[in-house]
Amino acid sequence: MPGYDTPASRETAPVKILVAGGFGVGKTTLVETISEIEPLRTEERLTAAGVGVDDLAGIESKTVTTVAMDFGRITLTDAGVVLYLFGTPGQERFWFMWDDLLNGALGAVVLVDTRRLDRSFPAVDFFESRGLPFVVGANCFHGEQPYTAEEIGAALHLRDPDTPVLMLDARSREDVRASLLSLLDRLIVRAQAPAAAGN
């Protein structure tokens, strides 16, 4: 597709984006779906050692988990940027890595699973407490989402009512691309705000 996922003919700006969320919400899938390179994965098989530690309620078929990060890259020539995507580990015992991954990031996509919305609060709290702009992506498993964006936003108790809540399927390239462009729009508005205030 012209102007889409091809090396930019003009110089592009590098932008680091985090893809975060709870255990099993689809972070690895999202990075794999959109990355123009073979994504780096740090997945390990779930074993008996995780019994009683990893809560698989609602995701019983999950057999592997990210233990460090996922990494992918996507060039958005129409936006003039190349996005470096870092997927965070979802299990609570690996959350200490989030602060390291945060270094240099300009924004985040926080994936949520409305079947297990309580797993999403730590990710939302993490970015709100650190002042990093983010959008919420409600992953529509099996192509279904019983709640509206407004209902999801209210349930998450988002501090900023302007935080976008987007419906997406992490397996859909167009959905993922749209969520990244929404995040870029948010970053641009935020960057322009101080300039507008100074006039």
Short mmCIF file of C-alpha atoms in Angstrom, two decimals:
data_model
loop_
_atom_site.label_atom_id
_atom_site.label_comp_id
_atom_site.label_asym_id
_atom_site.label_seq_id
_atom_site.Cartn_x
_atom_site.Cartn_y
_atom_site.Cartn_z
CA MET A 1 0.00 0.00 0.00
CA PRO A 2 1.54 3.35 -0.96
CA GLY A 3 2.82 5.34 1.98
CA TYR A 4 2.28 2.44 4.36
CA ASP A 5 4.80 0.16 6.02
CA THR A 6 7.57 0.84 3.51
CA PRO A 7 10.94 2.42 4.25
CA ALA A 8 10.49 6.16 4.25
CA SER A 9 11.95 8.08 1.34
CA ARG A 10 12.28 11.12 3.58
CA GLU A 11 13.92 11.16 6.96
CA THR A 12 11.73 9.78 9.71
CA ALA A 13 11.78 10.57 13.41
CA PRO A 14 12.29 7.66 15.81
CA VAL A 15 9.59 7.31 18.48
CA LYS A 16 9.63 4.77 21.30
CA ILE A 17 6.20 3.44 22.25
CA LEU A 18 5.32 0.96 24.98
CA VAL A 19 2.62 -1.67 24.57
CA ALA A 20 1.47 -2.50 28.07
CA GLY A 21 -1.31 -4.23 29.93
CA GLY A 22 -2.10 -7.16 32.14
CA PHE A 23 -1.27 -10.82 31.69
CA GLY A 24 -2.73 -12.31 28.51
CA VAL A 25 -4.36 -9.18 27.03
CA GLY A 26 -2.69 -9.50 23.60
CA LYS A 27 0.48 -7.39 23.77
CA THR A 28 2.69 -9.88 21.92
CA THR A 29 -0.02 -10.38 19.30
CA LEU A 30 -0.30 -6.62 18.73
CA VAL A 31 3.45 -6.21 18.21
CA GLU A 32 3.57 -9.22 15.87
CA THR A 33 0.60 -7.94 13.89
CA ILE A 34 2.06 -4.54 13.04
CA SER A 35 5.84 -5.03 13.03
CA GLU A 36 7.54 -4.68 9.65
CA ILE A 37 10.46 -6.74 10.94
CA GLU A 38 10.49 -10.15 12.54
CA PRO A 39 9.65 -9.19 16.12
CA LEU A 40 11.92 -10.05 19.00
CA ARG A 41 10.09 -12.18 21.54
CA THR A 42 11.20 -13.29 24.99
CA GLU A 43 8.57 -15.91 25.60
CA GLU A 44 8.84 -18.93 27.82
CA ARG A 45 6.44 -21.81 28.32
CA LEU A 46 4.17 -21.66 31.32
CA THR A 47 5.11 -24.46 33.68
CA ALA A 48 3.95 -25.98 36.94
CA ALA A 49 6.16 -23.42 38.73
CA GLY A 50 3.60 -20.77 37.86
CA VAL A 51 0.69 -22.58 39.47
CA GLY A 52 -0.69 -20.39 42.22
CA VAL A 53 1.33 -17.44 40.90
CA ASP A 54 -0.06 -16.87 37.40
CA ASP A 55 -3.82 -16.47 37.30
CA LEU A 56 -5.04 -18.13 34.11
CA ALA A 57 -8.74 -17.54 34.78
CA GLY A 58 -10.30 -16.69 31.44
CA ILE A 59 -7.12 -17.48 29.50
CA GLU A 60 -6.76 -21.18 30.27
CA SER A 61 -5.44 -21.93 26.77
CA LYS A 62 -2.40 -19.65 27.22
CA THR A 63 0.80 -21.71 27.11
CA VAL A 64 3.60 -19.10 26.84
CA THR A 65 4.32 -15.75 28.44
CA THR A 66 6.62 -12.78 27.85
CA VAL A 67 9.35 -12.68 30.49
CA ALA A 68 11.28 -9.57 29.39
CA MET A 69 9.79 -7.71 26.43
CA ASP A 70 8.60 -7.90 22.85
CA PHE A 71 10.17 -5.61 20.27
CA GLY A 72 8.95 -4.56 16.84
CA ARG A 73 9.26 -1.67 14.43
CA ILE A 74 6.80 0.03 12.10
CA THR A 75 7.48 2.91 9.70
CA LEU A 76 4.53 5.25 9.24
CA THR A 77 5.64 7.27 6.24
CA ASP A 78 2.50 9.41 6.16
CA ALA A 79 3.20 10.47 9.76
CA GLY A 80 6.95 10.84 9.16
CA VAL A 81 7.91 8.54 12.05
CA VAL A 82 9.34 5.13 12.72
CA LEU A 83 7.85 3.59 15.82
CA TYR A 84 9.88 1.29 18.01
CA LEU A 85 7.41 -0.84 19.91
CA PHE A 86 8.34 -2.36 23.25
CA GLY A 87 5.83 -4.82 24.67
CA THR A 88 5.99 -5.08 28.46
CA PRO A 89 5.71 -8.34 30.41
CA GLY A 90 2.24 -8.76 31.87
CA GLN A 91 2.90 -10.92 34.89
CA GLU A 92 3.13 -9.06 38.17
CA ARG A 93 6.48 -10.57 39.11
CA PHE A 94 8.05 -8.95 36.02
CA TRP A 95 6.60 -5.46 36.50
CA PHE A 96 9.88 -4.20 37.94
CA MET A 97 11.09 -4.06 34.32
CA TRP A 98 8.47 -1.49 33.34
CA ASP A 99 10.44 1.45 34.71
CA ASP A 100 13.49 0.39 32.67
CA LEU A 101 11.39 0.08 29.51
CA LEU A 102 9.83 3.49 30.23
CA ASN A 103 13.17 5.24 29.68
CA GLY A 104 12.94 7.28 26.48
CA ALA A 105 9.33 6.32 25.71
CA LEU A 106 7.02 9.07 24.46
CA GLY A 107 3.72 7.23 24.88
CA ALA A 108 1.96 3.92 25.34
CA VAL A 109 -0.89 1.76 24.17
CA VAL A 110 -2.53 0.14 27.19
CA LEU A 111 -4.36 -3.00 26.13
CA VAL A 112 -7.29 -4.13 28.25
CA ASP A 113 -9.44 -7.23 28.30
CA THR A 114 -12.91 -6.31 29.55
CA ARG A 115 -13.47 -9.91 30.65
CA ARG A 116 -10.72 -9.31 33.23
CA LEU A 117 -10.73 -5.53 33.59
CA ASP A 118 -9.27 -5.63 37.11
CA ARG A 119 -5.94 -6.70 35.56
CA SER A 120 -5.79 -3.38 33.72
CA PHE A 121 -5.73 -1.00 36.67
CA PRO A 122 -1.99 -1.39 37.43
CA ALA A 123 -1.02 -0.47 33.85
CA VAL A 124 -3.33 2.55 33.79
CA ASP A 125 -2.06 3.67 37.22
CA PHE A 126 1.55 3.20 36.13
CA PHE A 127 1.31 5.59 33.18
CA GLU A 128 -0.96 8.09 34.91
CA SER A 129 1.42 8.34 37.87
CA ARG A 130 4.38 8.93 35.55
CA GLY A 131 2.60 11.41 33.31
CA LEU A 132 3.17 9.41 30.12
CA PRO A 133 0.46 9.93 27.48
CA PHE A 134 -1.39 6.79 26.49
CA VAL A 135 -4.43 5.45 24.70
CA VAL A 136 -6.51 2.53 25.90
CA GLY A 137 -7.09 -0.30 23.44
CA ALA A 138 -9.99 -2.58 24.37
CA ASN A 139 -9.03 -5.85 22.71
CA CYS A 140 -12.12 -7.35 21.12
CA PHE A 141 -11.54 -11.06 21.56
CA HIS A 142 -13.49 -13.14 19.03
CA GLY A 143 -14.46 -9.86 17.37
CA GLU A 144 -16.88 -9.01 20.16
CA GLN A 145 -17.01 -6.23 22.74
CA PRO A 146 -20.10 -6.00 24.97
CA TYR A 147 -19.19 -2.58 26.38
CA THR A 148 -18.95 0.89 24.87
CA ALA A 149 -15.81 3.02 24.97
CA GLU A 150 -17.54 5.32 27.46
CA GLU A 151 -18.39 2.42 29.77
CA ILE A 152 -14.83 1.09 29.63
CA GLY A 153 -13.34 4.51 30.33
CA ALA A 154 -15.67 5.01 33.31
CA ALA A 155 -14.83 1.55 34.70
CA LEU A 156 -11.10 2.31 34.46
CA HIS A 157 -11.56 5.61 36.35
CA LEU A 158 -9.28 7.42 33.92
CA ARG A 159 -7.93 10.65 35.45
CA ASP A 160 -7.91 12.40 32.09
CA PRO A 161 -11.37 12.17 30.51
CA ASP A 162 -9.78 12.95 27.13
CA THR A 163 -7.77 9.70 27.17
CA PRO A 164 -8.94 7.85 24.03
CA VAL A 165 -10.56 4.46 24.54
CA LEU A 166 -10.42 2.54 21.27
CA MET A 167 -11.99 -0.72 20.20
CA LEU A 168 -9.49 -2.92 18.42
CA ASP A 169 -8.62 -6.45 17.50
CA ALA A 170 -4.91 -7.00 18.18
CA ARG A 171 -4.84 -9.37 15.18
CA SER A 172 -5.99 -6.63 12.80
CA ARG A 173 -3.23 -4.58 11.20
CA GLU A 174 -5.61 -1.73 10.41
CA ASP A 175 -6.95 -1.63 13.98
CA VAL A 176 -3.46 -1.58 15.47
CA ARG A 177 -2.29 1.08 13.01
CA ALA A 178 -5.30 3.24 13.87
CA SER A 179 -4.52 2.97 17.59
CA LEU A 180 -0.91 4.01 17.01
CA LEU A 181 -1.99 6.99 14.90
CA SER A 182 -4.43 8.00 17.66
CA LEU A 183 -1.55 7.90 20.13
CA LEU A 184 0.61 10.02 17.81
CA ASP A 185 -2.21 12.57 17.55
CA ARG A 186 -2.28 12.71 21.35
CA LEU A 187 1.48 13.22 21.51
CA ILE A 188 1.32 16.04 18.96
CA VAL A 189 -1.45 17.83 20.87
CA ARG A 190 0.54 17.49 24.08
CA ALA A 191 3.71 18.81 22.44
CA GLN A 192 1.87 21.81 20.99
CA ALA A 193 0.15 22.74 24.26
CA PRO A 194 3.18 24.47 25.87
CA ALA A 195 3.83 26.44 22.68
CA ALA A 196 0.21 27.57 22.55
CA ALA A 197 0.31 28.55 26.22
CA GLY A 198 3.42 30.67 25.61
CA ASN A 199 1.72 32.79 22.93
#
